[in-house]
Amino acid sequence: QVQLQESGPGLVKPSQTLSLACTVSGGSITADFYYWNWIRQPPGKGLEWMGAITYSGSIYYNPSLKSRTSISRDTSKNLFTLQLSSVTNEDTAVYYCARSEYLIAVVTTKDEFDYWGQGTQVTVSS
């Protein structure tokens, strides 16, 4: 059973960089042919795909966030990370990591992803 667990600060100040990690157990992040995704849900809004890193290390970003987003991985620790720079109150959201079998740039249903982390609340506030 694959499990994903997000970790990182729950409170970030405006203009700072949000940093999260997703630790994966029960499966390797280098296993063919999966995509490892970051998704967020602001309060009262829908799910927003932020980006993904593939089993081979290729990275894809949501164009609307690309200038502020960086995704990477540490294969020795079996985790992948998200950094979002220059955060504002608009970046307050529950942040999720999830696995998919193909690239999903627009999230219409959670069922498109076969495994999810529990999510972590990140609040941007001074």
Coordinates of N, CA, C and O in Angstrom, one line a residue:
Q1 N 0.8 -1.2 0.0 CA 0.0 0.0 0.0 C 0.9 1.2 0.0 O 1.7 1.4 0.9
V2 N 0.7 2.1 -1.0 CA 1.5 3.3 -1.1 C 0.9 4.3 -0.1 O -0.4 4.5 -0.1
Q3 N 1.7 5.0 0.6 CA 1.3 6.1 1.4 C 2.1 7.4 1.2 O 3.3 7.3 0.9
L4 N 1.5 8.5 1.2 CA 2.1 9.8 1.0 C 1.9 10.6 2.2 O 0.7 10.7 2.8
Q5 N 2.9 11.4 2.7 CA 2.7 12.2 3.8 C 3.4 13.5 3.6 O 4.6 13.6 3.4
E6 N 2.6 14.6 3.7 CA 3.1 16.0 3.5 C 3.7 16.4 4.8 O 3.2 16.1 5.9
S7 N 4.7 17.3 4.7 CA 5.3 17.9 5.9 C 5.9 19.2 5.6 O 6.3 19.5 4.5
G8 N 5.8 20.1 6.6 CA 6.3 21.5 6.4 C 5.6 22.4 7.3 O 4.7 22.1 8.0
P9 N 6.1 23.7 7.3 CA 5.5 24.7 8.2 C 4.0 24.9 7.9 O 3.7 25.0 6.7
G10 N 3.3 25.2 8.9 CA 1.9 25.5 8.7 C 1.6 27.0 8.6 O 0.5 27.4 8.2
L11 N 2.6 27.8 8.8 CA 2.4 29.2 8.8 C 3.6 29.8 8.1 O 4.8 29.6 8.4
V12 N 3.4 30.7 7.1 CA 4.4 31.3 6.3 C 4.1 32.8 6.2 O 2.9 33.1 6.0
K13 N 5.1 33.6 6.3 CA 4.9 35.1 6.2 C 4.8 35.5 4.8 O 5.4 34.9 3.9
P14 N 4.0 36.5 4.5 CA 4.0 37.1 3.1 C 5.4 37.4 2.6 O 6.2 37.9 3.4
S15 N 5.6 37.2 1.3 CA 6.8 37.4 0.6 C 7.9 36.3 0.8 O 8.9 36.3 0.1
Q16 N 7.6 35.4 1.8 CA 8.6 34.3 2.0 C 8.3 33.2 1.1 O 7.4 33.2 0.3
T17 N 9.1 32.1 1.3 CA 9.0 30.9 0.4 C 8.4 29.8 1.3 O 8.9 29.5 2.3
L18 N 7.4 29.2 0.7 CA 6.7 28.0 1.3 C 7.5 26.8 0.8 O 7.7 26.6 -0.4
S19 N 7.8 25.9 1.8 CA 8.5 24.7 1.4 C 7.8 23.5 2.1 O 7.6 23.5 3.3
L20 N 7.5 22.5 1.2 CA 6.9 21.3 1.7 C 7.6 20.1 1.1 O 8.2 20.2 0.1
A21 N 7.5 19.0 1.9 CA 8.0 17.7 1.4 C 6.9 16.7 1.4 O 6.0 16.8 2.3
C22 N 7.0 15.8 0.5 CA 6.0 14.6 0.5 C 6.9 13.4 0.5 O 7.6 13.0 -0.4
T23 N 6.8 12.7 1.7 CA 7.5 11.4 1.8 C 6.6 10.2 1.4 O 5.5 10.1 1.9
V24 N 7.2 9.4 0.6 CA 6.4 8.3 0.0 C 6.9 7.0 0.7 O 8.1 6.7 0.7
S25 N 6.0 6.1 1.1 CA 6.3 4.8 1.6 C 5.5 3.8 0.8 O 4.4 4.1 0.3
G26 N 6.0 2.5 0.8 CA 5.2 1.5 0.1 C 5.4 1.4 -1.4 O 4.8 0.6 -2.1
G27 N 6.3 2.3 -1.9 CA 6.6 2.3 -3.3 C 7.6 3.4 -3.6 O 7.8 4.3 -2.9
S28 N 8.4 3.2 -4.7 CA 9.4 4.1 -5.0 C 9.0 5.2 -6.0 O 8.2 4.9 -6.9
I29 N 9.5 6.4 -5.8 CA 9.1 7.5 -6.6 C 9.8 7.4 -8.0 O 9.5 8.2 -8.9
T30 N 10.7 6.4 -8.1 CA 11.4 6.2 -9.4 C 10.7 5.0 -10.2 O 11.2 4.7 -11.3
A31 N 9.7 4.5 -9.6 CA 9.0 3.3 -10.3 C 8.2 3.8 -11.5 O 7.6 4.8 -11.5
D32 N 8.4 3.0 -12.6 CA 7.7 3.3 -13.9 C 6.2 3.3 -13.6 O 5.7 2.4 -13.0
F33 N 5.4 4.1 -14.2 CA 5.6 5.3 -15.0 C 4.9 6.4 -14.3 O 4.1 7.2 -14.9
Y34 N 5.0 6.5 -13.0 CA 4.1 7.4 -12.2 C 4.5 8.9 -12.2 O 5.7 9.2 -12.4
Y35 N 3.5 9.7 -12.0 CA 3.7 11.1 -11.8 C 3.4 11.5 -10.3 O 2.4 11.0 -9.8
W36 N 4.2 12.3 -9.7 CA 4.1 12.7 -8.3 C 3.7 14.2 -8.3 O 4.5 15.0 -8.7
N37 N 2.5 14.4 -7.8 CA 1.9 15.7 -8.0 C 1.8 16.6 -6.7 O 1.7 16.0 -5.6
W38 N 1.8 17.9 -6.9 CA 1.4 18.8 -5.8 C 0.1 19.5 -6.3 O 0.0 20.0 -7.4
I39 N -0.9 19.5 -5.4 CA -2.2 20.0 -5.6 C -2.6 20.8 -4.4 O -2.3 20.5 -3.3
R40 N -3.3 21.9 -4.6 CA -3.8 22.7 -3.4 C -5.2 23.0 -3.5 O -5.8 23.0 -4.6
Q41 N -5.8 23.4 -2.4 CA -7.2 23.8 -2.4 C -7.4 25.0 -1.4 O -7.4 24.8 -0.2
P42 N -7.5 26.1 -2.0 CA -7.8 27.3 -1.1 C -9.1 27.2 -0.5 O -10.0 26.5 -1.0
P43 N -9.4 27.9 0.6 CA -10.7 27.9 1.3 C -11.8 28.3 0.3 O -11.7 29.3 -0.3
G44 N -12.8 27.4 0.3 CA -14.0 27.7 -0.6 C -13.8 27.6 -2.1 O -14.7 28.0 -2.8
K45 N -12.6 27.1 -2.5 CA -12.4 26.9 -3.9 C -12.1 25.5 -4.2 O -12.0 24.6 -3.4
G46 N -11.9 25.2 -5.5 CA -11.7 23.9 -6.0 C -10.2 23.5 -5.9 O -9.3 24.3 -5.5
L47 N -9.9 22.3 -6.4 CA -8.5 21.8 -6.4 C -7.8 22.4 -7.5 O -8.2 22.5 -8.7
E48 N -6.5 22.8 -7.2 CA -5.7 23.4 -8.3 C -4.4 22.6 -8.4 O -3.6 22.4 -7.4
W49 N -4.1 22.1 -9.6 CA -2.9 21.3 -9.8 C -1.7 22.3 -9.9 O -1.8 23.3 -10.6
M50 N -0.7 22.1 -9.2 CA 0.5 23.0 -9.1 C 1.6 22.5 -10.0 O 2.4 23.3 -10.6
G51 N 1.8 21.2 -10.0 CA 2.9 20.7 -10.8 C 3.2 19.2 -10.5 O 2.6 18.7 -9.5
A52 N 4.1 18.6 -11.2 CA 4.4 17.2 -11.0 C 5.9 16.9 -11.4 O 6.4 17.6 -12.2
I53 N 6.4 15.9 -10.7 CA 7.7 15.3 -11.1 C 7.5 13.9 -11.4 O 6.7 13.2 -10.7
T54 N 8.0 13.4 -12.5 CA 7.8 12.0 -13.0 C 8.8 11.1 -12.4 O 9.8 11.5 -11.8
Y55 N 8.6 9.8 -12.6 CA 9.5 8.7 -12.2 C 10.9 8.9 -12.7 O 11.9 8.5 -12.1
S56 N 11.0 9.6 -13.8 CA 12.3 9.8 -14.5 C 12.9 11.1 -14.1 O 14.1 11.4 -14.5
G57 N 12.2 11.9 -13.4 CA 12.7 13.2 -13.0 C 12.3 14.4 -13.8 O 12.7 15.5 -13.6
S58 N 11.5 14.2 -14.8 CA 10.9 15.3 -15.6 C 9.9 16.1 -14.7 O 9.2 15.5 -13.9
I59 N 9.9 17.4 -15.0 CA 9.1 18.2 -14.1 C 8.1 19.1 -15.0 O 8.5 19.6 -16.1
Y60 N 6.9 19.2 -14.5 CA 5.9 19.9 -15.2 C 5.2 20.9 -14.2 O 5.0 20.6 -13.1
Y61 N 4.9 22.1 -14.7 CA 4.4 23.1 -13.8 C 3.1 23.7 -14.4 O 2.9 23.8 -15.6
N62 N 2.2 24.1 -13.5 CA 1.0 24.9 -13.9 C 1.6 26.2 -14.4 O 2.3 26.9 -13.7
P63 N 1.2 26.6 -15.6 CA 1.8 27.9 -16.2 C 1.5 29.1 -15.3 O 2.3 30.0 -15.3
S64 N 0.3 29.1 -14.6 CA 0.0 30.2 -13.8 C 0.8 30.4 -12.6 O 0.9 31.4 -11.9
L65 N 1.5 29.3 -12.2 CA 2.4 29.3 -11.0 C 3.8 29.1 -11.3 O 4.7 29.2 -10.4
K66 N 4.2 28.9 -12.5 CA 5.5 28.4 -12.9 C 6.6 29.3 -12.4 O 7.7 28.9 -12.0
S67 N 6.3 30.6 -12.5 CA 7.4 31.6 -12.2 C 7.8 31.5 -10.7 O 8.8 32.0 -10.3
R68 N 6.9 31.0 -9.9 CA 7.1 31.0 -8.4 C 7.3 29.6 -7.8 O 7.5 29.4 -6.6
T69 N 7.2 28.5 -8.7 CA 7.2 27.2 -8.2 C 8.4 26.4 -8.6 O 8.9 26.5 -9.7
S70 N 8.9 25.6 -7.6 CA 10.0 24.7 -7.9 C 9.7 23.3 -7.3 O 9.4 23.3 -6.1
I71 N 9.8 22.3 -8.1 CA 9.6 20.9 -7.6 C 10.9 20.2 -7.8 O 11.5 20.3 -8.8
S72 N 11.2 19.4 -6.8 CA 12.4 18.5 -6.9 C 12.2 17.2 -6.2 O 11.1 17.0 -5.6
R73 N 13.2 16.4 -6.1 CA 13.1 15.1 -5.4 C 14.4 14.7 -4.8 O 15.5 15.2 -5.2
D74 N 14.3 13.8 -3.8 CA 15.4 13.2 -3.2 C 15.2 11.7 -3.2 O 14.4 11.2 -2.4
T75 N 15.8 11.1 -4.2 CA 15.5 9.6 -4.4 C 16.1 8.8 -3.2 O 15.5 7.7 -2.9
S76 N 17.1 9.3 -2.6 CA 17.7 8.5 -1.5 C 16.7 8.5 -0.3 O 16.8 7.6 0.5
K77 N 15.9 9.5 -0.2 CA 14.9 9.6 0.9 C 13.5 9.2 0.4 O 12.5 9.2 1.2
N78 N 13.4 9.0 -0.9 CA 12.1 8.7 -1.5 C 11.0 9.8 -1.2 O 9.9 9.5 -0.7
L79 N 11.4 11.0 -1.4 CA 10.5 12.1 -1.2 C 10.6 13.1 -2.4 O 11.6 13.1 -3.1
F80 N 9.6 13.9 -2.5 CA 9.7 15.0 -3.5 C 9.2 16.3 -2.8 O 8.5 16.2 -1.8
T81 N 9.6 17.4 -3.3 CA 9.4 18.7 -2.5 C 8.8 19.7 -3.4 O 8.8 19.7 -4.6
L82 N 8.2 20.7 -2.7 CA 7.6 21.9 -3.4 C 8.1 23.1 -2.7 O 8.2 23.2 -1.5
Q83 N 8.5 24.1 -3.5 CA 8.8 25.4 -3.0 C 8.0 26.4 -3.8 O 7.9 26.4 -5.0
L84 N 7.3 27.3 -3.1 CA 6.5 28.4 -3.7 C 7.0 29.7 -3.2 O 6.9 29.9 -2.0
S85 N 7.6 30.5 -4.0 CA 8.2 31.7 -3.5 C 7.2 32.9 -3.5 O 6.1 32.9 -4.1
S86 N 7.6 34.0 -2.9 CA 6.8 35.2 -2.9 C 5.4 35.0 -2.5 O 4.5 35.5 -3.2
V87 N 5.1 34.3 -1.5 CA 3.7 33.9 -1.2 C 2.9 35.2 -0.7 O 3.5 36.1 -0.1
T88 N 1.6 35.1 -1.0 CA 0.7 36.1 -0.5 C -0.5 35.3 0.2 O -0.5 34.1 0.2
N89 N -1.4 36.1 0.7 CA -2.6 35.5 1.4 C -3.3 34.6 0.4 O -4.0 33.6 0.9
E90 N -3.2 34.8 -0.9 CA -3.9 34.0 -1.9 C -3.4 32.6 -1.9 O -4.0 31.7 -2.5
D91 N -2.2 32.4 -1.3 CA -1.6 31.1 -1.3 C -2.0 30.2 -0.1 O -1.6 29.1 0.0
T92 N -2.8 30.8 0.8 CA -3.3 30.0 1.9 C -4.2 28.9 1.3 O -5.1 29.2 0.6
A93 N -3.9 27.7 1.7 CA -4.6 26.6 1.2 C -4.3 25.3 1.9 O -3.3 25.3 2.7
V94 N -5.0 24.2 1.7 CA -4.6 22.9 2.1 C -3.8 22.4 0.9 O -4.2 22.4 -0.3
Y95 N -2.6 21.9 1.2 CA -1.6 21.4 0.1 C -1.6 19.9 0.2 O -1.4 19.4 1.3
Y96 N -1.8 19.3 -0.9 CA -1.7 17.8 -1.0 C -0.6 17.4 -2.0 O -0.3 18.0 -3.0
C97 N -0.1 16.2 -1.7 CA 0.7 15.5 -2.7 C -0.2 14.2 -3.1 O -0.9 13.7 -2.3
A98 N 0.0 13.8 -4.4 CA -0.8 12.7 -4.9 C 0.0 12.1 -6.0 O 0.8 12.7 -6.7
R99 N -0.4 10.8 -6.3 CA 0.2 10.0 -7.4 C -0.8 9.8 -8.5 O -2.0 9.6 -8.3
S100 N -0.3 9.9 -9.7 CA -1.2 9.6 -10.9 C -0.4 8.8 -11.9 O 0.8 8.7 -11.9
E101 N -1.1 8.2 -12.8 CA -0.5 7.4 -13.9 C -0.3 8.2 -15.2 O 0.3 7.6 -16.1
Y102 N -0.7 9.4 -15.2 CA -0.5 10.2 -16.4 C -0.6 11.7 -15.9 O -0.9 12.0 -14.8
L103 N -0.2 12.6 -16.8 CA -0.1 14.0 -16.5 C -1.6 14.6 -16.4 O -2.3 14.5 -17.4
I104 N -1.9 15.2 -15.3 CA -3.2 15.8 -15.1 C -3.0 17.2 -14.8 O -2.6 17.6 -13.7
A105 N -3.3 18.1 -15.7 CA -3.0 19.5 -15.5 C -4.2 20.3 -15.0 O -4.1 21.4 -14.4
V106 N -5.4 19.7 -15.1 CA -6.6 20.2 -14.5 C -7.3 19.2 -13.7 O -7.7 18.1 -14.2
V107 N -7.5 19.4 -12.4 CA -8.1 18.4 -11.6 C -9.6 18.5 -11.6 O -10.2 19.5 -11.1
T108 N -10.3 17.5 -12.1 CA -11.7 17.5 -12.1 C -12.3 16.6 -11.0 O -13.4 16.9 -10.5
T109 N -11.6 15.6 -10.6 CA -12.0 14.7 -9.6 C -10.8 14.1 -8.9 O -9.8 13.9 -9.5
K110 N -10.9 13.9 -7.6 CA -9.8 13.3 -6.9 C -9.5 11.8 -7.4 O -8.4 11.3 -7.2
D111 N -10.5 11.2 -8.0 CA -10.4 9.9 -8.4 C -9.3 9.7 -9.6 O -8.9 8.6 -9.8
E112 N -8.9 10.8 -10.2 CA -7.9 10.7 -11.2 C -6.6 10.4 -10.6 O -5.6 10.0 -11.4
F113 N -6.4 10.5 -9.3 CA -5.2 10.2 -8.6 C -5.4 9.0 -7.8 O -6.4 8.9 -7.1
D114 N -4.5 8.0 -7.8 CA -4.8 6.8 -7.1 C -4.3 6.8 -5.6 O -4.9 6.1 -4.8
Y115 N -3.4 7.7 -5.3 CA -3.1 7.8 -3.9 C -2.9 9.3 -3.5 O -2.3 10.1 -4.3
W116 N -3.3 9.7 -2.3 CA -3.2 11.1 -1.8 C -2.6 11.1 -0.5 O -2.8 10.1 0.3
G117 N -1.9 12.2 -0.2 CA -1.6 12.4 1.2 C -2.8 13.0 1.9 O -3.8 13.3 1.3
Q118 N -2.7 13.1 3.2 CA -3.8 13.6 4.0 C -4.0 15.1 3.8 O -5.1 15.6 4.2
G119 N -3.0 15.8 3.3 CA -3.1 17.2 3.2 C -2.5 18.0 4.4 O -2.6 17.5 5.5
T120 N -2.0 19.1 4.1 CA -1.5 20.0 5.2 C -1.9 21.4 5.0 O -1.8 21.9 3.9
Q121 N -2.4 22.0 6.0 CA -2.9 23.4 6.0 C -1.7 24.3 6.0 O -0.8 24.2 6.9
V122 N -1.6 25.2 5.0 CA -0.6 26.3 5.1 C -1.3 27.6 5.0 O -2.1 27.9 4.1
T123 N -1.0 28.4 6.0 CA -1.6 29.7 6.1 C -0.5 30.8 5.9 O 0.6 30.7 6.5
V124 N -0.8 31.7 5.1 CA 0.1 32.8 4.8 C -0.4 34.0 5.6 O -1.5 34.5 5.4
S125 N 0.4 34.5 6.6 CA -0.1 35.6 7.4 C 1.2 36.2 8.1 O 2.1 35.4 8.5
S126 N 1.1 37.5 8.4 CA 2.2 38.1 9.1 C 1.9 38.0 10.6 O 2.7 38.5 11.4

